[in-house]
XYZ file of C-alpha atoms in Angstrom:
508
model
C -2.257 14.480 -24.948
C 1.063 15.444 -22.576
C 4.381 15.436 -24.750
C 7.612 14.033 -23.974
C 10.492 15.736 -25.048
C 11.935 15.239 -28.292
C 16.018 15.246 -27.443
C 15.324 13.339 -24.355
C 19.735 11.509 -23.567
C 20.333 13.215 -26.643
C 23.103 16.311 -25.913
C 22.819 17.331 -30.031
C 22.460 21.308 -31.150
C 21.383 21.209 -34.682
C 24.295 21.714 -37.161
C 25.047 21.895 -40.729
C 25.271 18.289 -41.324
C 22.059 17.745 -39.886
C 20.782 18.603 -43.337
C 23.042 15.135 -44.328
C 21.486 11.590 -44.590
C 18.454 11.212 -43.127
C 18.520 13.831 -40.133
C 15.948 16.387 -40.188
C 17.043 19.912 -39.449
C 15.017 19.739 -36.263
C 16.908 17.414 -34.450
C 14.010 15.233 -34.749
C 14.163 11.285 -34.719
C 14.155 9.739 -37.719
C 13.586 5.368 -38.807
C 17.501 4.841 -39.983
C 18.015 6.534 -35.626
C 14.878 4.812 -33.999
C 15.918 1.185 -35.586
C 19.653 2.226 -33.626
C 18.025 2.418 -30.718
C 15.428 -0.083 -30.382
C 18.521 -2.529 -31.757
C 21.101 -1.034 -28.733
C 18.136 -1.890 -25.965
C 17.002 -5.250 -27.438
C 21.112 -6.006 -26.736
C 20.822 -4.044 -23.333
C 18.122 -6.427 -22.558
C 20.441 -9.006 -22.266
C 22.855 -7.630 -18.957
C 19.413 -8.643 -17.625
C 20.587 -12.345 -18.456
C 24.087 -11.391 -17.758
C 23.823 -10.237 -14.702
C 21.427 -13.493 -13.951
C 24.949 -15.760 -14.287
C 27.204 -13.868 -12.238
C 25.519 -13.503 -9.610
C 23.859 -16.786 -9.069
C 27.391 -18.414 -9.430
C 28.778 -16.022 -6.903
C 26.495 -16.579 -4.589
C 25.510 -20.370 -2.607
C 23.848 -23.248 -5.110
C 20.667 -23.073 -2.674
C 20.162 -19.746 -3.731
C 20.741 -19.463 -7.944
C 17.357 -19.946 -9.357
C 15.945 -17.250 -6.483
C 18.627 -14.829 -7.836
C 17.289 -15.444 -11.352
C 13.688 -15.251 -10.525
C 14.195 -11.561 -8.790
C 16.029 -10.206 -12.549
C 13.232 -11.187 -13.731
C 10.612 -9.177 -11.533
C 13.518 -5.979 -12.046
C 11.577 -5.687 -16.100
C 8.399 -6.791 -14.480
C 7.626 -4.325 -11.839
C 10.472 -2.067 -12.549
C 8.847 -1.837 -16.321
C 5.364 -0.883 -15.133
C 6.367 1.545 -13.339
C 9.159 3.440 -15.505
C 5.569 3.250 -17.849
C 3.832 4.456 -14.658
C 5.624 7.237 -13.776
C 9.385 6.465 -14.396
C 9.566 8.017 -17.786
C 7.260 10.609 -16.953
C 9.448 12.092 -14.247
C 12.581 11.663 -16.782
C 11.363 13.881 -20.124
C 8.237 14.089 -18.993
C 7.347 18.372 -20.198
C 5.059 20.380 -18.996
C 4.104 23.850 -19.180
C 7.014 25.133 -17.378
C 10.157 23.298 -17.918
C 11.101 21.615 -14.270
C 14.887 21.509 -14.044
C 14.172 19.148 -11.010
C 12.175 16.391 -12.922
C 9.248 15.229 -15.656
C 6.070 15.861 -15.067
C 4.280 14.631 -18.072
C 3.343 11.968 -19.910
C 2.379 9.670 -17.278
C 1.410 5.638 -18.213
C 3.184 6.962 -21.510
C 1.606 6.968 -24.483
C 1.785 8.787 -27.940
C -0.005 9.568 -31.042
C 0.334 8.172 -34.373
C 2.942 11.339 -35.439
C 5.394 11.132 -32.464
C 4.788 7.208 -31.310
C 8.072 6.302 -33.623
C 10.367 9.171 -31.586
C 8.540 8.298 -28.230
C 8.638 4.675 -28.060
C 11.977 3.850 -28.720
C 13.576 6.791 -26.509
C 10.776 4.679 -23.826
C 12.384 1.692 -24.316
C 16.023 2.912 -24.486
C 15.569 4.455 -21.495
C 13.304 1.563 -19.839
C 16.264 -0.896 -20.424
C 18.696 1.270 -18.556
C 16.223 1.880 -15.798
C 15.849 -2.255 -15.305
C 19.674 -1.902 -14.895
C 19.693 0.117 -12.216
C 17.093 -2.072 -10.489
C 19.430 -5.122 -11.210
C 22.835 -3.608 -9.841
C 21.258 -3.702 -5.736
C 19.870 -6.647 -6.438
C 23.407 -8.556 -6.199
C 24.419 -6.321 -3.126
C 21.489 -7.681 -1.193
C 21.213 -11.674 -2.518
C 20.877 -14.702 -0.020
C 19.216 -13.022 2.326
C 16.475 -10.664 0.844
C 12.503 -11.726 1.337
C 11.391 -12.170 -2.486
C 7.985 -10.177 -1.813
C 10.403 -7.792 -0.079
C 12.353 -7.522 -3.221
C 9.458 -7.135 -5.328
C 7.970 -4.163 -4.491
C 11.504 -2.637 -4.110
C 11.724 -3.100 -7.166
C 8.755 -1.299 -8.030
C 9.880 1.934 -6.066
C 13.309 2.025 -7.647
C 12.342 3.040 -10.127
C 11.849 6.617 -9.155
C 15.920 6.504 -7.677
C 16.876 6.411 -11.526
C 14.574 8.986 -12.909
C 14.775 11.820 -10.940
C 18.421 12.038 -11.861
C 18.492 11.063 -15.607
C 16.312 13.762 -16.226
C 18.752 16.171 -13.895
C 21.847 15.161 -16.868
C 19.479 14.193 -20.040
C 16.967 16.168 -20.246
C 17.469 19.930 -21.632
C 15.290 20.629 -18.785
C 17.853 19.660 -15.819
C 19.903 21.545 -13.771
C 22.909 19.651 -14.117
C 22.630 19.419 -17.975
C 22.155 22.925 -17.586
C 25.873 23.164 -15.962
C 27.404 21.974 -18.314
C 27.674 18.243 -16.431
C 28.282 15.201 -18.961
C 27.839 11.420 -19.132
C 27.209 9.384 -22.517
C 26.038 6.028 -21.708
C 24.584 6.404 -17.409
C 28.085 5.952 -15.322
C 26.179 8.300 -12.933
C 22.494 7.675 -13.712
C 23.223 4.226 -13.777
C 25.735 2.775 -12.450
C 26.844 5.282 -9.752
C 22.931 5.132 -8.247
C 23.135 1.644 -8.906
C 26.261 1.041 -6.222
C 25.466 3.208 -3.774
C 21.582 1.950 -3.483
C 23.461 -1.655 -3.455
C 25.341 -0.155 0.175
C 22.634 1.504 1.626
C 20.716 -1.826 0.935
C 23.655 -3.640 1.689
C 24.344 -1.979 5.255
C 20.733 -2.003 6.398
C 19.970 -5.904 5.485
C 23.374 -6.764 7.486
C 25.593 -9.897 6.377
C 24.587 -12.839 6.029
C 24.418 -15.460 8.921
C 27.688 -16.464 9.748
C 29.690 -14.992 7.282
C 32.009 -12.697 9.449
C 32.379 -15.217 12.222
C 35.676 -16.161 13.839
C 35.393 -19.797 12.498
C 33.349 -19.022 9.419
C 34.783 -21.021 5.764
C 35.783 -18.454 3.295
C 32.229 -18.243 0.403
C 32.554 -20.689 -2.389
C 30.993 -19.722 -5.324
C 28.293 -21.712 -6.653
C 29.775 -21.745 -10.375
C 32.502 -19.735 -11.644
C 31.759 -20.873 -14.758
C 28.223 -19.015 -14.771
C 30.482 -15.660 -12.820
C 31.953 -16.139 -16.191
C 29.657 -16.969 -19.109
C 27.631 -13.657 -17.888
C 30.617 -11.653 -17.847
C 31.023 -12.375 -21.222
C 26.984 -11.619 -22.039
C 27.135 -8.298 -19.867
C 30.421 -7.403 -22.294
C 28.072 -7.621 -25.084
C 25.774 -5.880 -23.605
C 27.869 -3.098 -22.930
C 28.754 -2.098 -26.649
C 24.671 -1.863 -27.108
C 24.667 0.952 -23.797
C 27.472 2.937 -25.050
C 27.234 2.832 -28.221
C 23.458 2.740 -28.385
C 24.068 5.566 -25.957
C 24.864 8.454 -29.401
C 20.713 8.377 -30.372
C 21.369 7.520 -33.478
C 23.637 7.363 -36.554
C 22.644 10.091 -38.827
C 23.896 12.705 -39.942
C 27.747 12.158 -37.659
C 26.213 10.330 -34.967
C 27.538 7.056 -36.773
C 30.919 8.149 -35.845
C 30.743 8.064 -32.533
C 29.023 5.308 -32.244
C 31.873 3.856 -33.859
C 34.251 5.070 -30.995
C 32.057 4.979 -28.504
C 33.103 0.849 -29.963
C 36.110 0.700 -29.190
C 37.241 2.897 -26.246
C 34.435 0.679 -24.442
C 36.514 -2.580 -25.177
C 39.570 -0.915 -24.513
C 37.830 0.608 -21.696
C 37.681 -3.548 -20.587
C 41.231 -4.704 -21.832
C 42.440 -1.918 -19.362
C 40.356 -3.146 -16.385
C 40.893 -6.925 -17.168
C 44.978 -6.832 -17.535
C 45.149 -4.552 -14.279
C 42.515 -7.135 -12.453
C 45.170 -9.894 -13.417
C 48.273 -8.176 -12.214
C 46.821 -7.432 -9.193
C 45.219 -10.978 -8.166
C 48.496 -12.404 -9.285
C 49.938 -9.841 -7.168
C 47.787 -10.560 -4.018
C 46.397 -14.128 -4.698
C 50.387 -15.690 -4.215
C 50.489 -16.071 -8.255
C 47.304 -17.502 -8.752
C 44.130 -15.673 -10.981
C 41.444 -14.854 -8.827
C 38.427 -14.752 -10.924
C 35.715 -12.766 -8.687
C 38.751 -10.433 -8.884
C 39.899 -10.254 -12.701
C 35.814 -10.542 -13.222
C 35.477 -7.252 -11.323
C 38.300 -6.050 -12.979
C 36.699 -5.815 -16.473
C 33.303 -4.488 -15.404
C 34.850 -1.769 -12.980
C 37.221 -1.051 -16.848
C 33.471 -0.676 -18.069
C 32.021 1.116 -15.904
C 34.632 3.757 -15.583
C 34.767 3.978 -19.847
C 30.498 4.803 -19.756
C 30.616 8.374 -19.021
C 33.065 9.340 -21.833
C 33.226 6.569 -24.694
C 32.261 8.755 -27.602
C 34.521 10.921 -25.792
C 38.227 9.690 -25.491
C 40.890 8.344 -27.916
C 41.202 4.249 -27.664
C 44.679 4.609 -25.208
C 42.734 6.731 -23.067
C 40.234 4.612 -22.830
C 42.613 1.448 -21.384
C 43.772 4.086 -19.307
C 40.973 5.281 -18.033
C 39.089 1.028 -17.568
C 43.012 0.315 -15.553
C 42.515 3.120 -13.301
C 38.844 2.330 -12.537
C 40.248 -2.038 -12.000
C 43.116 -0.048 -9.499
C 40.333 1.217 -7.907
C 37.821 -1.477 -7.474
C 39.929 -4.256 -6.892
C 41.389 -3.461 -3.712
C 37.949 -2.077 -2.374
C 36.370 -5.654 -2.720
C 39.521 -6.292 0.129
C 38.641 -3.196 1.983
C 34.969 -4.388 2.008
C 35.795 -7.885 3.936
C 37.957 -5.566 6.488
C 35.205 -3.513 7.677
C 32.483 -6.772 7.276
C 30.266 -4.482 4.423
C 28.833 -8.197 3.069
C 28.541 -7.227 -0.604
C 28.111 -10.862 -1.805
C 29.066 -9.837 -5.950
C 30.723 -6.949 -5.749
C 28.598 -3.919 -6.231
C 29.722 -1.279 -4.457
C 32.688 -1.343 -5.582
C 32.305 -2.146 -9.317
C 29.550 0.119 -10.110
C 29.954 2.333 -6.995
C 33.658 3.254 -6.172
C 34.598 2.719 -10.827
C 31.274 4.864 -11.597
C 32.673 7.716 -9.302
C 36.216 7.160 -11.058
C 34.353 7.097 -14.091
C 32.581 10.637 -13.752
C 35.199 11.933 -12.662
C 37.712 11.169 -15.880
C 35.498 13.237 -18.242
C 36.672 16.627 -16.813
C 40.516 15.157 -17.494
C 40.260 13.296 -20.721
C 37.304 14.467 -22.658
C 38.082 15.457 -26.058
C 35.451 18.401 -27.301
C 33.268 17.645 -28.964
C 32.839 19.247 -32.459
C 30.087 16.322 -34.211
C 27.163 16.293 -31.758
C 28.423 18.444 -29.120
C 28.318 15.766 -26.441
C 30.260 17.969 -24.358
C 28.200 20.392 -23.718
C 31.074 22.863 -25.679
C 33.167 21.205 -22.859
C 37.015 19.796 -23.005
C 39.324 18.055 -20.138
C 41.911 19.870 -17.945
C 44.403 17.398 -20.116
C 43.155 19.024 -22.927
C 43.679 22.936 -21.897
C 39.894 22.596 -20.452
C 38.758 24.689 -17.569
C 39.203 23.079 -13.749
C 35.710 24.550 -13.628
C 34.448 21.388 -15.327
C 36.017 19.283 -12.354
C 34.173 21.180 -9.632
C 30.725 20.023 -12.486
C 31.796 16.619 -12.630
C 31.786 16.927 -8.572
C 29.171 18.171 -8.122
C 26.952 15.698 -9.931
C 29.072 12.673 -8.145
C 28.053 14.294 -4.708
C 24.103 14.778 -5.771
C 23.496 11.828 -7.426
C 25.068 9.499 -4.568
C 23.080 11.878 -1.875
C 19.837 11.334 -3.685
C 20.301 7.535 -4.006
C 21.295 7.045 -0.476
C 18.001 8.762 0.706
C 15.985 7.350 -1.816
C 17.476 4.213 -1.303
C 16.953 4.473 2.347
C 13.326 5.487 2.872
C 12.073 3.010 0.230
C 13.766 -0.139 2.066
C 12.519 1.506 5.717
C 8.846 1.410 3.893
C 9.163 -2.132 2.481
C 10.728 -3.610 5.744
C 7.996 -2.187 7.493
C 5.291 -3.126 5.401
C 6.710 -6.904 3.988
C 10.228 -6.938 5.927
C 13.258 -7.169 4.329
C 15.285 -9.663 5.200
C 14.386 -13.126 5.881
C 14.810 -15.283 9.356
C 17.263 -17.135 9.947
C 16.178 -20.780 9.422
C 15.096 -19.716 5.727
C 18.298 -18.476 5.269
C 19.426 -21.138 6.080
C 17.883 -23.698 4.018
C 18.071 -21.464 1.194
C 15.895 -18.711 -1.116
C 15.882 -21.954 -3.571
C 13.991 -24.564 -1.353
C 11.687 -21.510 1.323
C 10.647 -19.167 -1.881
C 10.399 -21.491 -5.028
C 10.329 -25.158 -3.172
C 13.209 -26.515 -5.144
C 16.222 -28.183 -2.971
C 17.121 -30.222 -6.093
C 21.068 -28.771 -5.511
C 21.330 -29.688 -0.760
C 19.389 -32.721 -1.065
C 20.740 -34.543 -4.176
C 24.702 -33.805 -2.334
C 23.402 -35.069 0.702
C 21.399 -38.053 -0.327
C 24.498 -39.015 -2.780
C 26.982 -38.634 0.643
C 24.625 -41.376 2.826
C 24.551 -43.687 -0.631
C 27.573 -43.456 0.079
C 27.764 -44.337 3.529
C 25.526 -47.152 3.389
C 27.425 -48.700 0.613
C 29.183 -51.611 1.197
C 31.283 -51.798 -1.830
C 34.497 -50.393 -1.907
C 34.266 -46.528 -4.144
C 36.328 -46.948 -7.998
C 36.781 -45.168 -10.510
C 34.544 -46.626 -13.547
C 32.827 -46.719 -16.183
C 30.032 -49.345 -16.468
C 30.035 -52.116 -19.022
C 27.831 -49.781 -21.155
C 30.291 -47.111 -20.947
C 28.066 -44.826 -18.451
C 29.802 -43.534 -15.498
C 28.535 -45.246 -12.624
C 29.514 -42.488 -9.964
C 31.526 -45.287 -8.588
C 29.271 -47.805 -7.599
C 29.508 -51.287 -8.019
C 27.067 -52.017 -10.129
C 23.709 -53.871 -8.785
C 22.012 -57.077 -10.045
C 19.763 -56.490 -12.870
C 16.307 -57.221 -11.013
C 17.446 -55.190 -7.684
C 18.397 -52.298 -9.032
C 15.539 -50.658 -8.332
C 14.772 -51.996 -5.081
C 17.922 -51.593 -3.528
C 18.570 -47.897 -4.921
C 15.003 -47.064 -3.202
C 16.307 -49.143 -0.028
C 19.132 -46.766 0.469
C 17.577 -43.639 -0.394
C 14.820 -44.536 2.086
C 17.662 -45.172 4.743
C 19.754 -42.074 3.809
C 16.444 -39.639 3.932
C 16.237 -39.874 8.010
C 19.519 -38.889 8.515
C 19.832 -35.756 6.061
C 16.130 -34.582 7.491
C 17.804 -34.843 10.947
C 21.044 -33.330 10.114
C 18.961 -29.922 9.059
C 17.335 -30.162 12.027
C 20.225 -29.947 14.271
C 21.871 -27.386 11.490
C 18.861 -25.471 12.605
C 18.521 -25.958 16.553
C 21.987 -24.866 16.129
C 21.975 -21.497 13.858
C 19.154 -20.866 16.232
C 20.817 -21.244 19.388
C 23.155 -19.326 18.004
C 21.048 -16.322 16.755
C 20.241 -15.929 20.570
């Protein structure tokens, strides 16, 4: 049977400390470490909910459910492909070490003697892989065919798995050169951000998005955007702290530092996001910019979370937000339609996060996660910056090329973008037969138009809101309500038809 690398995603070299606690001198994963890894992976999986809430809150109301469905698709089909070949490409071991990708343990399985190590590491990496795909889904929101996206989520595992081998496998060429990425700033966030940029360029903007007379895009639910941010915040702690890959020996010390530095990175990013918003939006706190600042701070600190001081975490996070927040406006001016800010938040902040390691990293004397290197500000060599820059260029190039080819194939087979008519109706209606948000609003408007009674902001006799309508006679409630809705529906249907005709004419 093919075996997997027992030291995957761990830069730990056996030290004298390995004999303490329950850590074996061979560096093998023991029960406490496996428990830590699995618990962290469970927390990371809650990030799917966070991304779903944030993305669905940022788009229009007619696409909310579809966004949540796509996040489930990421886990189902991305998880399938990661089990079939993703884990093997990242960490499979062949007869001879391969610097480009792993070759072994396709359709991941393990014997009883090694199942604890293999399965805990597999599940942890699976949570990373599905997160990388979910990042891209935000950039493709509101105009992507669901069937096409399903195929893409299956294929995108390839985009993540190979860079993961480069940086985290013992045989990876970036790992051997001494590049450092503790928790996926490059393999997850930079790769996801660049893939999102390619996807949104290939899809082109949403219909009417940059028309001269178009109205500013409205969020479906600012509350969901903030709630999703809180869940991502929580998930990020599992993301970064879990990347110490255990708590035995001295690993628990690095996990503790990762927690503090991670939260400080978000603090720095959040503060900068608020300041930027108040300056640029006439003393108003713009929620998308505020959220971008927080998340950019978290992305920026991901590569260095266990190798930086707390005050450095605040600085690194603030710089990441300083880059990402203005970039949102730049994309608008360039007419690049990124509905949720995927490219600045994950792509640009990811670049800074990887480069920040070369400036701020401390030499890790506990577990050697710094590959015996330390940052320029700590007296380290400038060559370290060159290695980190090489990682940025290589991962960005790989992500751009593979994403372009994958989407080209998907577009050829299934058609990547929905029609103008379907886009106007919304994916909730077209893909899932859900039209409650659209139809209910229009029905209520038509009811108001047909109601002869004045609108009153009052409560009925039972203390219940009657939406400003005068109460009807008890024996006429059902009849009059039905007649009113029946009168409204033809107008609504005609309105839909007129809208479709005008958009179709415009598109021609």
